Amino acid sequence: MTTAPAKKEKPAAGTLQATTRAGHGKGAARALRREGKVPGIIYGKSGAPVSIALTLKDVAMEYARGRFRSRLIDIAVDGKAVKALPKDVQFHPVTDVIEHVDFMKIEPGVPVHVMVPVKMTGQDKSPGLKRGGVLNVVRHEIEFICAPEAIPMHIEVDVAGLEIGGSVHINNITLPAGVMPAIKRNFTVATVAGRKAEEEEVKPVVAAAEGAAAAPGAEGAAATGAPGAAPAAAPAASAAPAAGGKDAGKKEGKK
């Protein structure tokens, strides 16, 4: 009796397999990428940073799930589980392939700085948007400080009731318990702008550009003279010698 080969189990969502790496520098990183790997590093408040190598396909799939920098990920480093938060992702400038990932090790009782996406709500109840206004999202992500287990999936920003020219600031948003913004000032998150105001701002710029384009033509017309216009008077200096020459001729004839 034959049995089918056991299938290799895929890591659960939010889990990455990694191995420690000894090589450093651009040469070692290129060699890893040729093997379909991604170099990375795990650092924390205590202990030395650990250089790791991850499978590019697994990292790309985890990144595609969304909220990559705002959720905890379990990393199995040589079989040892480490809970970490992605902090930085570097991409190839042309292909957009992930080239490097930085992780911060989560330590119990230590708050973390995390970027949380913003979710807009209440657009259908905004008088300004109904009148043709435009929703301007100033911050698509906001940095917060909170405990690792209290990281919110997103922050809801309600724009219901906003008129044209209205805005929502961070102090207007009810945040989950234990979550506070990293920036202390009352910054703007979203506004409702009017289309007419935007058009009026554009018109003076267009008018100025048209006036600048017309200026060289006007100078050229002045220099050459408009069609049908009276010719310019001859300079007085050029007329004087001619007059002088005529008088001289008369004197010579008398003699």
mmCIF file of C-alpha atoms in Angstrom:
data_model
loop_
_atom_site.group_PDB
_atom_site.id
_atom_site.type_symbol
_atom_site.label_atom_id
_atom_site.label_comp_id
_atom_site.label_asym_id
_atom_site.label_seq_id
_atom_site.Cartn_x
_atom_site.Cartn_y
_atom_site.Cartn_z
ATOM 1 C CA MET A 1 0.000 0.000 0.000
ATOM 2 C CA THR A 2 1.417 3.336 -1.049
ATOM 3 C CA THR A 3 0.673 6.620 0.629
ATOM 4 C CA ALA A 4 0.691 10.032 -0.925
ATOM 5 C CA PRO A 5 3.613 12.231 0.084
ATOM 6 C CA ALA A 6 2.783 14.622 2.872
ATOM 7 C CA LYS A 7 2.178 18.173 1.686
ATOM 8 C CA LYS A 8 4.365 20.873 3.069
ATOM 9 C CA GLU A 9 2.286 23.095 5.317
ATOM 10 C CA LYS A 10 2.251 26.763 4.427
ATOM 11 C CA PRO A 11 2.997 29.246 7.198
ATOM 12 C CA ALA A 12 -0.090 30.836 8.697
ATOM 13 C CA ALA A 13 -1.005 34.381 7.749
ATOM 14 C CA GLY A 14 1.194 36.762 9.681
ATOM 15 C CA THR A 15 4.037 34.253 9.978
ATOM 16 C CA LEU A 16 7.332 34.321 8.112
ATOM 17 C CA GLN A 17 10.123 31.768 7.976
ATOM 18 C CA ALA A 18 13.651 33.144 8.234
ATOM 19 C CA THR A 19 17.239 32.088 8.739
ATOM 20 C CA THR A 20 20.142 34.022 10.212
ATOM 21 C CA ARG A 21 22.723 35.296 7.753
ATOM 22 C CA ALA A 22 26.372 36.012 8.307
ATOM 23 C CA GLY A 23 27.175 37.932 5.136
ATOM 24 C CA HIS A 24 26.779 41.703 5.031
ATOM 25 C CA GLY A 25 27.197 44.373 2.404
ATOM 26 C CA LYS A 26 25.896 44.862 -1.114
ATOM 27 C CA GLY A 27 27.597 41.756 -2.533
ATOM 28 C CA ALA A 28 26.024 39.426 0.022
ATOM 29 C CA ALA A 29 22.621 41.091 -0.445
ATOM 30 C CA ARG A 30 22.760 40.636 -4.227
ATOM 31 C CA ALA A 31 23.662 36.972 -3.805
ATOM 32 C CA LEU A 32 20.608 36.470 -1.560
ATOM 33 C CA ARG A 33 18.295 38.168 -4.038
ATOM 34 C CA ARG A 34 19.544 35.938 -6.844
ATOM 35 C CA GLU A 35 18.400 32.990 -4.718
ATOM 36 C CA GLY A 36 14.909 34.491 -4.314
ATOM 37 C CA LYS A 37 15.617 35.725 -0.793
ATOM 38 C CA VAL A 38 15.185 39.096 0.892
ATOM 39 C CA PRO A 39 17.726 40.394 3.422
ATOM 40 C CA GLY A 40 16.312 41.823 6.614
ATOM 41 C CA ILE A 41 17.146 42.770 10.163
ATOM 42 C CA ILE A 42 15.429 42.453 13.544
ATOM 43 C CA TYR A 43 16.344 45.009 16.202
ATOM 44 C CA GLY A 44 14.949 45.830 19.622
ATOM 45 C CA LYS A 45 15.469 47.750 22.837
ATOM 46 C CA SER A 46 17.675 45.018 24.254
ATOM 47 C CA GLY A 47 20.109 42.700 22.546
ATOM 48 C CA ALA A 48 22.089 43.052 19.346
ATOM 49 C CA PRO A 49 20.320 43.282 15.969
ATOM 50 C CA VAL A 50 19.884 39.991 14.128
ATOM 51 C CA SER A 51 20.463 39.832 10.373
ATOM 52 C CA ILE A 52 18.048 37.465 8.655
ATOM 53 C CA ALA A 53 17.116 36.159 5.221
ATOM 54 C CA LEU A 54 13.486 35.634 4.206
ATOM 55 C CA THR A 55 11.794 34.134 1.154
ATOM 56 C CA LEU A 56 10.804 36.902 -1.279
ATOM 57 C CA LYS A 57 7.538 35.207 -2.256
ATOM 58 C CA ASP A 58 6.377 34.910 1.366
ATOM 59 C CA VAL A 59 7.286 38.532 2.164
ATOM 60 C CA ALA A 60 5.540 39.803 -0.981
ATOM 61 C CA MET A 61 2.360 37.864 -0.116
ATOM 62 C CA GLU A 62 2.407 39.206 3.446
ATOM 63 C CA TYR A 63 2.898 42.741 2.182
ATOM 64 C CA ALA A 64 0.033 42.362 -0.314
ATOM 65 C CA ARG A 65 -2.375 41.584 2.548
ATOM 66 C CA GLY A 66 -2.207 45.257 3.526
ATOM 67 C CA ARG A 67 -1.467 47.077 6.771
ATOM 68 C CA PHE A 68 2.041 45.615 6.644
ATOM 69 C CA ARG A 69 3.503 48.267 8.963
ATOM 70 C CA SER A 70 0.593 48.301 11.393
ATOM 71 C CA ARG A 71 0.256 44.667 12.462
ATOM 72 C CA LEU A 72 2.406 42.206 14.337
ATOM 73 C CA ILE A 73 4.120 39.374 12.475
ATOM 74 C CA ASP A 74 5.577 36.158 13.884
ATOM 75 C CA ILE A 75 9.009 35.379 12.455
ATOM 76 C CA ALA A 76 10.422 31.891 12.908
ATOM 77 C CA VAL A 77 14.194 32.510 12.945
ATOM 78 C CA ASP A 78 15.959 29.160 12.744
ATOM 79 C CA GLY A 79 12.928 27.608 14.442
ATOM 80 C CA LYS A 80 12.738 30.191 17.240
ATOM 81 C CA ALA A 81 9.592 32.364 17.211
ATOM 82 C CA VAL A 82 10.013 36.123 17.373
ATOM 83 C CA LYS A 83 7.111 38.573 17.408
ATOM 84 C CA ALA A 84 7.982 41.712 15.475
ATOM 85 C CA LEU A 85 6.530 44.803 13.836
ATOM 86 C CA PRO A 86 7.637 45.767 10.290
ATOM 87 C CA LYS A 87 9.170 49.234 10.389
ATOM 88 C CA ASP A 88 10.664 49.866 6.957
ATOM 89 C CA VAL A 89 10.444 48.285 3.501
ATOM 90 C CA GLN A 90 12.840 49.101 0.667
ATOM 91 C CA PHE A 91 11.881 48.522 -2.979
ATOM 92 C CA HIS A 92 13.840 48.347 -6.217
ATOM 93 C CA PRO A 93 13.508 51.779 -7.894
ATOM 94 C CA VAL A 94 12.509 50.278 -11.261
ATOM 95 C CA THR A 95 10.852 46.891 -10.643
ATOM 96 C CA ASP A 96 9.265 47.703 -7.238
ATOM 97 C CA VAL A 97 10.461 44.324 -5.943
ATOM 98 C CA ILE A 98 11.016 44.216 -2.167
ATOM 99 C CA GLU A 99 14.761 44.386 -1.473
ATOM 100 C CA HIS A 100 15.052 44.788 2.295
ATOM 101 C CA VAL A 101 12.829 44.725 5.377
ATOM 102 C CA ASP A 102 13.448 46.087 8.873
ATOM 103 C CA PHE A 103 11.584 44.603 11.840
ATOM 104 C CA MET A 104 11.360 45.810 15.430
ATOM 105 C CA LYS A 105 11.220 43.104 18.060
ATOM 106 C CA ILE A 106 8.193 43.384 20.329
ATOM 107 C CA GLU A 107 8.989 43.378 24.026
ATOM 108 C CA PRO A 108 6.318 42.978 26.733
ATOM 109 C CA GLY A 109 5.188 46.248 28.294
ATOM 110 C CA VAL A 110 7.107 48.442 25.834
ATOM 111 C CA PRO A 111 4.921 50.797 23.740
ATOM 112 C CA VAL A 112 5.535 50.952 20.003
ATOM 113 C CA HIS A 113 5.335 53.671 17.353
ATOM 114 C CA VAL A 114 3.127 52.422 14.545
ATOM 115 C CA MET A 115 1.653 53.870 11.350
ATOM 116 C CA VAL A 116 -2.110 53.269 11.228
ATOM 117 C CA PRO A 117 -4.177 53.774 8.048
ATOM 118 C CA VAL A 118 -7.056 56.263 7.998
ATOM 119 C CA LYS A 119 -10.567 55.206 6.953
ATOM 120 C CA MET A 120 -12.920 57.966 5.800
ATOM 121 C CA THR A 121 -16.634 57.666 6.667
ATOM 122 C CA GLY A 122 -19.736 59.834 6.304
ATOM 123 C CA GLN A 123 -19.010 61.137 2.795
ATOM 124 C CA ASP A 124 -22.672 60.664 1.814
ATOM 125 C CA LYS A 125 -23.764 62.876 4.725
ATOM 126 C CA SER A 126 -21.434 65.806 4.093
ATOM 127 C CA PRO A 127 -23.296 68.927 2.871
ATOM 128 C CA GLY A 128 -20.100 70.279 1.358
ATOM 129 C CA LEU A 129 -19.499 67.167 -0.731
ATOM 130 C CA LYS A 130 -23.148 67.134 -1.861
ATOM 131 C CA ARG A 131 -22.718 70.701 -3.121
ATOM 132 C CA GLY A 132 -19.795 69.663 -5.288
ATOM 133 C CA GLY A 133 -16.952 70.003 -2.821
ATOM 134 C CA VAL A 134 -13.842 67.822 -2.955
ATOM 135 C CA LEU A 135 -12.631 65.635 -0.087
ATOM 136 C CA ASN A 136 -8.944 66.266 0.550
ATOM 137 C CA VAL A 137 -7.336 63.571 2.721
ATOM 138 C CA VAL A 138 -4.292 65.269 4.206
ATOM 139 C CA ARG A 139 -3.019 62.181 6.063
ATOM 140 C CA HIS A 140 -3.671 58.679 4.762
ATOM 141 C CA GLU A 141 -1.666 57.240 7.678
ATOM 142 C CA ILE A 142 -1.110 58.547 11.190
ATOM 143 C CA GLU A 143 1.678 57.592 13.574
ATOM 144 C CA PHE A 144 0.456 56.501 16.991
ATOM 145 C CA ILE A 145 2.014 55.295 20.228
ATOM 146 C CA CYS A 146 0.334 52.339 21.897
ATOM 147 C CA ALA A 147 0.890 48.922 23.417
ATOM 148 C CA PRO A 148 1.639 46.175 20.867
ATOM 149 C CA GLU A 149 -1.584 44.353 21.672
ATOM 150 C CA ALA A 150 -3.641 47.552 21.257
ATOM 151 C CA ILE A 151 -2.644 48.446 17.684
ATOM 152 C CA PRO A 152 -5.871 49.453 15.870
ATOM 153 C CA MET A 153 -6.625 48.138 12.370
ATOM 154 C CA HIS A 154 -7.493 51.652 11.232
ATOM 155 C CA ILE A 155 -8.666 55.032 12.504
ATOM 156 C CA GLU A 156 -12.114 56.186 11.369
ATOM 157 C CA VAL A 157 -12.438 59.833 10.340
ATOM 158 C CA ASP A 158 -16.071 60.968 10.081
ATOM 159 C CA VAL A 159 -16.665 63.852 7.655
ATOM 160 C CA ALA A 160 -20.456 63.863 7.999
ATOM 161 C CA GLY A 161 -21.687 67.414 8.539
ATOM 162 C CA LEU A 162 -18.648 69.097 6.987
ATOM 163 C CA GLU A 163 -19.394 72.116 4.820
ATOM 164 C CA ILE A 164 -17.093 73.453 2.107
ATOM 165 C CA GLY A 165 -14.059 74.843 3.896
ATOM 166 C CA GLY A 166 -14.591 72.553 6.890
ATOM 167 C CA SER A 167 -11.882 70.286 8.269
ATOM 168 C CA VAL A 168 -11.265 67.446 10.728
ATOM 169 C CA HIS A 169 -8.321 67.673 13.123
ATOM 170 C CA ILE A 170 -6.811 64.907 15.213
ATOM 171 C CA ASN A 171 -8.421 66.326 18.370
ATOM 172 C CA ASN A 172 -11.863 65.856 16.740
ATOM 173 C CA ILE A 173 -11.321 62.089 16.421
ATOM 174 C CA THR A 174 -12.235 59.660 19.184
ATOM 175 C CA LEU A 175 -9.271 57.317 19.540
ATOM 176 C CA PRO A 176 -9.277 53.831 21.081
ATOM 177 C CA ALA A 177 -8.193 53.534 24.692
ATOM 178 C CA GLY A 178 -4.431 53.548 25.146
ATOM 179 C CA VAL A 179 -3.768 54.979 21.682
ATOM 180 C CA MET A 180 -2.297 58.476 21.341
ATOM 181 C CA PRO A 181 -0.825 60.345 18.368
ATOM 182 C CA ALA A 182 2.947 60.666 18.173
ATOM 183 C CA ILE A 183 2.596 64.305 17.035
ATOM 184 C CA LYS A 184 1.463 66.513 19.881
ATOM 185 C CA ARG A 185 -0.031 69.417 17.907
ATOM 186 C CA ASN A 186 -3.622 69.431 16.632
ATOM 187 C CA PHE A 187 -2.827 68.627 12.982
ATOM 188 C CA THR A 188 -5.336 68.443 10.100
ATOM 189 C CA VAL A 189 -6.444 65.023 8.872
ATOM 190 C CA ALA A 190 -8.994 65.884 6.149
ATOM 191 C CA THR A 191 -10.723 68.908 4.609
ATOM 192 C CA VAL A 192 -13.581 69.650 2.194
ATOM 193 C CA ALA A 193 -12.511 72.118 -0.500
ATOM 194 C CA GLY A 194 -14.723 73.899 -3.029
ATOM 195 C CA ARG A 195 -14.276 73.451 -6.786
ATOM 196 C CA LYS A 196 -15.017 77.161 -7.505
ATOM 197 C CA ALA A 197 -12.279 78.247 -5.152
ATOM 198 C CA GLU A 198 -9.826 76.007 -6.970
ATOM 199 C CA GLU A 199 -10.880 77.432 -10.377
ATOM 200 C CA GLU A 200 -10.488 81.019 -9.152
ATOM 201 C CA GLU A 201 -6.961 80.224 -8.022
ATOM 202 C CA VAL A 202 -6.108 78.863 -11.465
ATOM 203 C CA LYS A 203 -7.552 81.796 -13.495
ATOM 204 C CA PRO A 204 -5.060 84.469 -12.287
ATOM 205 C CA VAL A 205 -2.193 82.120 -13.083
ATOM 206 C CA VAL A 206 -3.517 81.513 -16.613
ATOM 207 C CA ALA A 207 -4.118 85.241 -17.173
ATOM 208 C CA ALA A 208 -0.580 86.054 -16.052
ATOM 209 C CA ALA A 209 0.830 83.408 -18.368
ATOM 210 C CA GLU A 210 -1.169 84.768 -21.340
ATOM 211 C CA GLY A 211 -0.025 88.337 -20.589
ATOM 212 C CA ALA A 212 3.596 87.217 -20.465
ATOM 213 C CA ALA A 213 3.191 85.449 -23.811
ATOM 214 C CA ALA A 214 1.610 88.545 -25.417
ATOM 215 C CA ALA A 215 4.344 90.940 -24.240
ATOM 216 C CA PRO A 216 7.029 89.947 -26.803
ATOM 217 C CA GLY A 217 4.479 90.377 -29.647
ATOM 218 C CA ALA A 218 3.672 93.888 -28.499
ATOM 219 C CA GLU A 219 7.326 94.829 -28.464
ATOM 220 C CA GLY A 220 7.751 93.454 -31.974
ATOM 221 C CA ALA A 221 4.771 95.447 -33.251
ATOM 222 C CA ALA A 222 6.160 98.626 -31.760
ATOM 223 C CA ALA A 223 9.529 98.014 -33.363
ATOM 224 C CA THR A 224 8.262 97.251 -36.892
ATOM 225 C CA GLY A 225 5.185 99.469 -36.890
ATOM 226 C CA ALA A 226 1.572 98.370 -37.299
ATOM 227 C CA PRO A 227 0.184 97.962 -40.878
ATOM 228 C CA GLY A 228 -1.332 101.216 -42.137
ATOM 229 C CA ALA A 229 0.262 103.361 -39.461
ATOM 230 C CA ALA A 230 2.034 106.631 -40.361
ATOM 231 C CA PRO A 231 5.771 106.227 -40.813
ATOM 232 C CA ALA A 232 7.918 107.473 -38.013
ATOM 233 C CA ALA A 233 9.419 110.944 -38.404
ATOM 234 C CA ALA A 234 13.029 111.028 -39.504
ATOM 235 C CA PRO A 235 15.507 111.997 -36.791
ATOM 236 C CA ALA A 236 16.307 115.699 -36.702
ATOM 237 C CA ALA A 237 20.022 114.986 -36.641
ATOM 238 C CA SER A 238 19.889 113.307 -40.064
ATOM 239 C CA ALA A 239 17.883 116.232 -41.569
ATOM 240 C CA ALA A 240 20.417 118.868 -40.537
ATOM 241 C CA PRO A 241 23.268 117.783 -42.807
ATOM 242 C CA ALA A 242 20.914 117.585 -45.792
ATOM 243 C CA ALA A 243 19.702 121.108 -45.193
ATOM 244 C CA GLY A 244 23.245 122.301 -44.794
ATOM 245 C CA GLY A 245 24.238 120.749 -48.087
ATOM 246 C CA LYS A 246 21.407 122.547 -49.984
ATOM 247 C CA ASP A 247 22.382 125.983 -48.654
ATOM 248 C CA ALA A 248 25.972 125.378 -49.576
ATOM 249 C CA GLY A 249 24.968 124.632 -53.172
ATOM 250 C CA LYS A 250 23.072 127.908 -53.470
ATOM 251 C CA LYS A 251 26.075 129.912 -52.211
ATOM 252 C CA GLU A 252 28.373 128.270 -54.741
ATOM 253 C CA GLY A 253 25.948 129.131 -57.573
ATOM 254 C CA LYS A 254 25.899 132.820 -56.606
ATOM 255 C CA LYS A 255 29.620 132.969 -56.748
#
